[in-house]
mmCIF file of C-alpha atoms in Angstrom:
data_model
loop_
_atom_site.group_PDB
_atom_site.id
_atom_site.type_symbol
_atom_site.label_atom_id
_atom_site.label_comp_id
_atom_site.label_asym_id
_atom_site.label_seq_id
_atom_site.Cartn_x
_atom_site.Cartn_y
_atom_site.Cartn_z
ATOM 1 C CA UNK R 30 146.407 162.178 89.738
ATOM 2 C CA UNK R 31 142.824 162.953 88.696
ATOM 3 C CA UNK R 32 141.825 161.236 85.456
ATOM 4 C CA UNK R 33 139.678 163.002 82.825
ATOM 5 C CA UNK R 34 136.129 163.231 84.166
ATOM 6 C CA UNK R 35 134.634 166.415 82.642
ATOM 7 C CA UNK R 36 132.434 166.046 79.557
ATOM 8 C CA UNK R 37 132.082 168.885 77.086
ATOM 9 C CA UNK R 38 128.614 169.981 78.226
ATOM 10 C CA UNK R 39 129.795 169.978 81.843
ATOM 11 C CA UNK R 40 132.792 172.138 80.931
ATOM 12 C CA UNK R 41 130.427 174.563 79.205
ATOM 13 C CA UNK R 42 128.365 174.725 82.398
ATOM 14 C CA UNK R 43 131.485 175.488 84.422
ATOM 15 C CA UNK R 44 132.455 178.247 81.963
ATOM 16 C CA UNK R 45 128.967 179.729 82.221
ATOM 17 C CA UNK R 46 129.067 179.770 86.026
ATOM 18 C CA UNK R 47 132.606 181.188 85.985
ATOM 19 C CA UNK R 48 131.394 184.010 83.733
ATOM 20 C CA UNK R 49 128.477 184.815 86.026
ATOM 21 C CA UNK R 50 130.712 184.738 89.067
ATOM 22 C CA UNK R 51 133.367 186.878 87.419
ATOM 23 C CA UNK R 52 130.700 189.448 86.504
ATOM 24 C CA UNK R 53 129.471 189.523 90.114
ATOM 25 C CA UNK R 54 133.006 190.009 91.441
ATOM 26 C CA UNK R 55 133.546 192.886 89.005
ATOM 27 C CA UNK R 56 130.249 194.708 89.522
ATOM 28 C CA UNK R 57 128.830 193.887 92.972
ATOM 29 C CA UNK R 58 130.166 195.755 96.004
ATOM 30 C CA UNK R 59 128.285 193.822 98.696
ATOM 31 C CA UNK R 60 130.518 190.898 99.865
ATOM 32 C CA UNK R 61 127.470 188.933 101.037
ATOM 33 C CA UNK R 62 125.938 189.021 97.562
ATOM 34 C CA UNK R 63 129.213 187.892 96.001
ATOM 35 C CA UNK R 64 129.462 185.026 98.474
ATOM 36 C CA UNK R 65 125.907 184.031 97.632
ATOM 37 C CA UNK R 66 126.744 183.943 93.914
ATOM 38 C CA UNK R 67 129.867 181.899 94.667
ATOM 39 C CA UNK R 68 127.840 179.394 96.677
ATOM 40 C CA UNK R 69 125.218 179.122 93.924
ATOM 41 C CA UNK R 70 127.867 178.608 91.225
ATOM 42 C CA UNK R 71 129.630 175.941 93.260
ATOM 43 C CA UNK R 72 126.368 174.077 93.960
ATOM 44 C CA UNK R 73 125.274 174.076 90.315
ATOM 45 C CA UNK R 74 128.651 172.748 89.219
ATOM 46 C CA UNK R 75 128.733 169.987 91.833
ATOM 47 C CA UNK R 76 125.136 169.017 90.949
ATOM 48 C CA UNK R 77 126.299 168.428 87.379
ATOM 49 C CA UNK R 78 128.728 165.770 88.649
ATOM 50 C CA UNK R 79 126.603 163.375 90.748
ATOM 51 C CA UNK R 80 129.219 160.622 90.507
ATOM 52 C CA UNK R 81 132.274 162.775 91.223
ATOM 53 C CA UNK R 82 134.911 161.401 93.560
ATOM 54 C CA UNK R 83 136.175 163.501 96.486
ATOM 55 C CA UNK R 84 139.346 164.614 94.673
ATOM 56 C CA UNK R 85 137.293 165.603 91.633
ATOM 57 C CA UNK R 86 134.916 167.635 93.811
ATOM 58 C CA UNK R 87 137.865 169.444 95.374
ATOM 59 C CA UNK R 88 139.108 170.366 91.916
ATOM 60 C CA UNK R 89 135.721 171.747 90.918
ATOM 61 C CA UNK R 90 135.049 173.592 94.192
ATOM 62 C CA UNK R 91 138.107 175.790 93.741
ATOM 63 C CA UNK R 92 135.931 178.141 91.678
ATOM 64 C CA UNK R 93 134.570 179.665 94.907
ATOM 65 C CA UNK R 94 138.042 180.900 95.915
ATOM 66 C CA UNK R 95 138.616 183.198 92.921
ATOM 67 C CA UNK R 96 137.834 186.876 92.421
ATOM 68 C CA UNK R 97 139.721 188.263 89.415
ATOM 69 C CA UNK R 98 139.417 187.686 85.669
ATOM 70 C CA UNK R 99 142.921 186.254 85.580
ATOM 71 C CA UNK R 100 142.118 183.727 88.292
ATOM 72 C CA UNK R 101 138.978 182.520 86.528
ATOM 73 C CA UNK R 102 140.880 182.256 83.246
ATOM 74 C CA UNK R 103 143.605 180.171 84.857
ATOM 75 C CA UNK R 104 140.993 178.019 86.586
ATOM 76 C CA UNK R 105 139.356 177.126 83.271
ATOM 77 C CA UNK R 106 142.738 176.386 81.721
ATOM 78 C CA UNK R 107 143.609 174.140 84.661
ATOM 79 C CA UNK R 108 140.515 172.020 83.949
ATOM 80 C CA UNK R 109 141.416 171.268 80.320
ATOM 81 C CA UNK R 110 143.575 168.214 81.193
ATOM 82 C CA UNK R 111 140.474 166.711 82.815
ATOM 83 C CA UNK R 112 138.288 166.952 79.697
ATOM 84 C CA UNK R 113 136.960 163.603 78.484
ATOM 85 C CA UNK R 114 137.150 163.123 74.740
ATOM 86 C CA UNK R 115 134.140 162.087 72.715
ATOM 87 C CA UNK R 116 134.750 158.641 71.227
ATOM 88 C CA UNK R 117 136.948 159.169 68.177
ATOM 89 C CA UNK R 118 135.159 157.633 65.211
ATOM 90 C CA UNK R 119 136.323 156.341 61.854
ATOM 91 C CA UNK R 120 134.787 156.516 58.389
ATOM 92 C CA UNK R 121 134.004 152.809 58.669
ATOM 93 C CA UNK R 122 132.144 153.256 61.967
ATOM 94 C CA UNK R 123 130.026 156.087 60.584
ATOM 95 C CA UNK R 124 129.106 154.080 57.486
ATOM 96 C CA UNK R 125 128.063 151.229 59.770
ATOM 97 C CA UNK R 126 125.806 153.592 61.745
ATOM 98 C CA UNK R 127 124.035 154.687 58.549
ATOM 99 C CA UNK R 128 124.002 151.518 56.406
ATOM 100 C CA UNK R 129 121.076 152.583 54.218
ATOM 101 C CA UNK R 130 122.888 155.724 53.081
ATOM 102 C CA UNK R 131 125.205 154.325 50.403
ATOM 103 C CA UNK R 132 126.535 157.777 49.451
ATOM 104 C CA UNK R 133 127.140 159.025 52.981
ATOM 105 C CA UNK R 134 129.188 162.209 53.047
ATOM 106 C CA UNK R 135 131.509 162.070 56.039
ATOM 107 C CA UNK R 136 132.913 165.197 57.768
ATOM 108 C CA UNK R 137 136.642 165.819 58.126
ATOM 109 C CA UNK R 138 137.248 163.731 61.227
ATOM 110 C CA UNK R 139 140.982 164.491 61.521
ATOM 111 C CA UNK R 140 140.308 168.185 62.195
ATOM 112 C CA UNK R 141 137.953 167.592 65.128
ATOM 113 C CA UNK R 142 139.053 168.299 68.706
ATOM 114 C CA UNK R 143 137.016 165.598 70.440
ATOM 115 C CA UNK R 144 137.427 167.226 73.853
ATOM 116 C CA UNK R 145 134.851 169.821 72.843
ATOM 117 C CA UNK R 146 132.287 167.465 71.313
ATOM 118 C CA UNK R 147 129.068 166.391 73.011
ATOM 119 C CA UNK R 148 127.576 165.048 69.800
ATOM 120 C CA UNK R 149 128.982 164.772 66.296
ATOM 121 C CA UNK R 150 126.712 166.483 63.789
ATOM 122 C CA UNK R 151 126.919 167.430 60.137
ATOM 123 C CA UNK R 152 124.701 168.155 57.149
ATOM 124 C CA UNK R 153 124.600 167.114 53.520
ATOM 125 C CA UNK R 154 123.232 170.191 51.759
ATOM 126 C CA UNK R 155 122.865 168.307 48.476
ATOM 127 C CA UNK R 156 120.347 165.844 49.912
ATOM 128 C CA UNK R 157 118.939 168.016 52.711
ATOM 129 C CA UNK R 158 119.967 165.420 55.290
ATOM 130 C CA UNK R 159 121.339 165.980 58.764
ATOM 131 C CA UNK R 160 123.300 163.407 60.730
ATOM 132 C CA UNK R 161 123.820 163.133 64.454
ATOM 133 C CA UNK R 162 126.102 160.712 66.332
ATOM 134 C CA UNK R 163 126.106 160.371 70.105
ATOM 135 C CA UNK R 164 127.579 157.982 72.626
ATOM 136 C CA UNK R 165 124.613 156.650 74.604
ATOM 137 C CA UNK R 166 125.289 154.219 77.434
ATOM 138 C CA UNK R 167 128.761 153.560 76.055
ATOM 139 C CA UNK R 168 127.551 152.789 72.539
ATOM 140 C CA UNK R 169 127.631 155.000 69.447
ATOM 141 C CA UNK R 170 124.159 155.770 68.094
ATOM 142 C CA UNK R 171 123.396 157.446 64.779
ATOM 143 C CA UNK R 172 120.297 159.463 63.877
ATOM 144 C CA UNK R 173 119.581 160.628 60.343
ATOM 145 C CA UNK R 174 116.857 163.067 59.424
ATOM 146 C CA UNK R 175 115.588 165.688 57.031
ATOM 147 C CA UNK R 176 117.239 169.104 57.222
ATOM 148 C CA UNK R 177 115.021 172.132 56.533
ATOM 149 C CA UNK R 178 116.740 175.524 57.057
ATOM 150 C CA UNK R 179 114.567 178.007 58.926
ATOM 151 C CA UNK R 180 116.572 180.997 57.642
ATOM 152 C CA UNK R 181 116.133 182.684 60.989
ATOM 153 C CA UNK R 182 117.331 182.592 64.564
ATOM 154 C CA UNK R 183 115.368 180.708 67.173
ATOM 155 C CA UNK R 184 115.882 178.605 70.299
ATOM 156 C CA UNK R 185 117.754 175.361 69.678
ATOM 157 C CA UNK R 186 116.119 172.481 71.532
ATOM 158 C CA UNK R 187 119.519 170.968 72.331
ATOM 159 C CA UNK R 188 121.562 173.888 73.638
ATOM 160 C CA UNK R 189 118.640 176.207 74.497
ATOM 161 C CA UNK R 190 120.397 179.179 72.934
ATOM 162 C CA UNK R 191 119.189 181.687 70.327
ATOM 163 C CA UNK R 192 121.036 180.652 67.147
ATOM 164 C CA UNK R 193 120.561 180.054 63.420
ATOM 165 C CA UNK R 194 118.411 176.936 63.332
ATOM 166 C CA UNK R 195 117.047 174.286 60.994
ATOM 167 C CA UNK R 196 114.154 171.875 61.448
ATOM 168 C CA UNK R 197 115.599 168.407 62.003
ATOM 169 C CA UNK R 198 112.968 165.728 61.341
ATOM 170 C CA UNK R 199 113.680 162.038 61.962
ATOM 171 C CA UNK R 200 111.421 159.000 61.586
ATOM 172 C CA UNK R 201 111.163 156.895 64.721
ATOM 173 C CA UNK R 202 112.168 153.247 64.604
ATOM 174 C CA UNK R 203 109.775 152.359 67.423
ATOM 175 C CA UNK R 204 106.304 151.109 66.475
ATOM 176 C CA UNK R 205 103.276 150.264 68.625
ATOM 177 C CA UNK R 206 102.511 146.553 68.938
ATOM 178 C CA UNK R 207 99.326 146.852 66.862
ATOM 179 C CA UNK R 208 100.786 149.215 64.218
ATOM 180 C CA UNK R 209 100.104 148.636 60.530
ATOM 181 C CA UNK R 210 103.053 147.734 58.254
ATOM 182 C CA UNK R 211 103.150 151.244 56.773
ATOM 183 C CA UNK R 212 103.060 153.002 60.150
ATOM 184 C CA UNK R 213 105.594 155.718 60.755
ATOM 185 C CA UNK R 214 105.989 158.695 63.045
ATOM 186 C CA UNK R 215 108.264 161.657 62.486
ATOM 187 C CA UNK R 216 109.758 163.754 65.274
ATOM 188 C CA UNK R 217 110.933 167.255 64.473
ATOM 189 C CA UNK R 218 112.798 169.885 66.452
ATOM 190 C CA UNK R 219 114.630 173.097 65.687
ATOM 191 C CA UNK R 220 118.343 172.762 66.290
ATOM 192 C CA UNK R 221 121.490 174.721 65.498
ATOM 193 C CA UNK R 222 122.539 174.757 61.859
ATOM 194 C CA UNK R 223 126.159 174.749 63.038
ATOM 195 C CA UNK R 224 126.870 171.773 65.288
ATOM 196 C CA UNK R 225 130.172 173.323 66.432
ATOM 197 C CA UNK R 226 128.235 176.289 67.811
ATOM 198 C CA UNK R 227 125.737 173.947 69.451
ATOM 199 C CA UNK R 228 128.510 171.932 71.077
ATOM 200 C CA UNK R 229 130.025 175.122 72.500
ATOM 201 C CA UNK R 230 126.657 176.116 73.960
ATOM 202 C CA UNK R 231 125.405 172.843 75.421
ATOM 203 C CA UNK R 232 125.324 172.581 79.208
ATOM 204 C CA UNK R 233 122.924 169.630 79.513
ATOM 205 C CA UNK R 234 122.308 166.426 77.534
ATOM 206 C CA UNK R 235 118.783 165.669 78.779
ATOM 207 C CA UNK R 236 117.004 166.932 75.637
ATOM 208 C CA UNK R 237 119.532 165.251 73.348
ATOM 209 C CA UNK R 238 119.228 161.856 75.026
ATOM 210 C CA UNK R 239 115.407 162.046 75.109
ATOM 211 C CA UNK R 240 115.327 162.852 71.397
ATOM 212 C CA UNK R 241 117.591 159.895 70.583
ATOM 213 C CA UNK R 242 115.510 157.563 72.771
ATOM 214 C CA UNK R 243 112.329 158.766 71.034
ATOM 215 C CA UNK R 244 113.842 158.095 67.603
ATOM 216 C CA UNK R 245 115.681 154.822 68.086
ATOM 217 C CA UNK R 246 113.240 153.395 70.628
#
């Protein structure tokens, strides 16, 4: 029995490759080209799981054996039992992550399907604050920053997709050794206004983890 081993962003990558492969099977008549696309899809998926066990690799590699829309659909459904849930958090845990925010507005946690969460994000429109929670190295980390709507679509630095974005600006906790007492540095990036949309799009956590490292030090 294979235990859950697929994180949300990895599942999104698999879905993306399945879509590309399905399109090739439906539109390309040259079998060699289709086989090339299958090989590429399989390699990209396996590369996303550097620590996968042999049985897990066998489960993932099945994508190269399918040709029809129905087969790809069933393949994706068959992977759902292997989805790893994001750490389910409580109101108390979130308040502990943001101790300086005495009036922290917490999202409806009971309605969240944690299988499809890479990071937990929400905004407080009243205070123009955005909050981000991520599990880094097995520990929950919280980042709070200023939320400035861009009122336009642009590339989100987290999911790399063209979506409605806002400028998320956070002050770093790290300071140089010779910094003055009033030293501060702000880091800003455009990210999806809707974190649910961002979580559905994300196929890589490199940018997210770098941003958190840059903020928390």
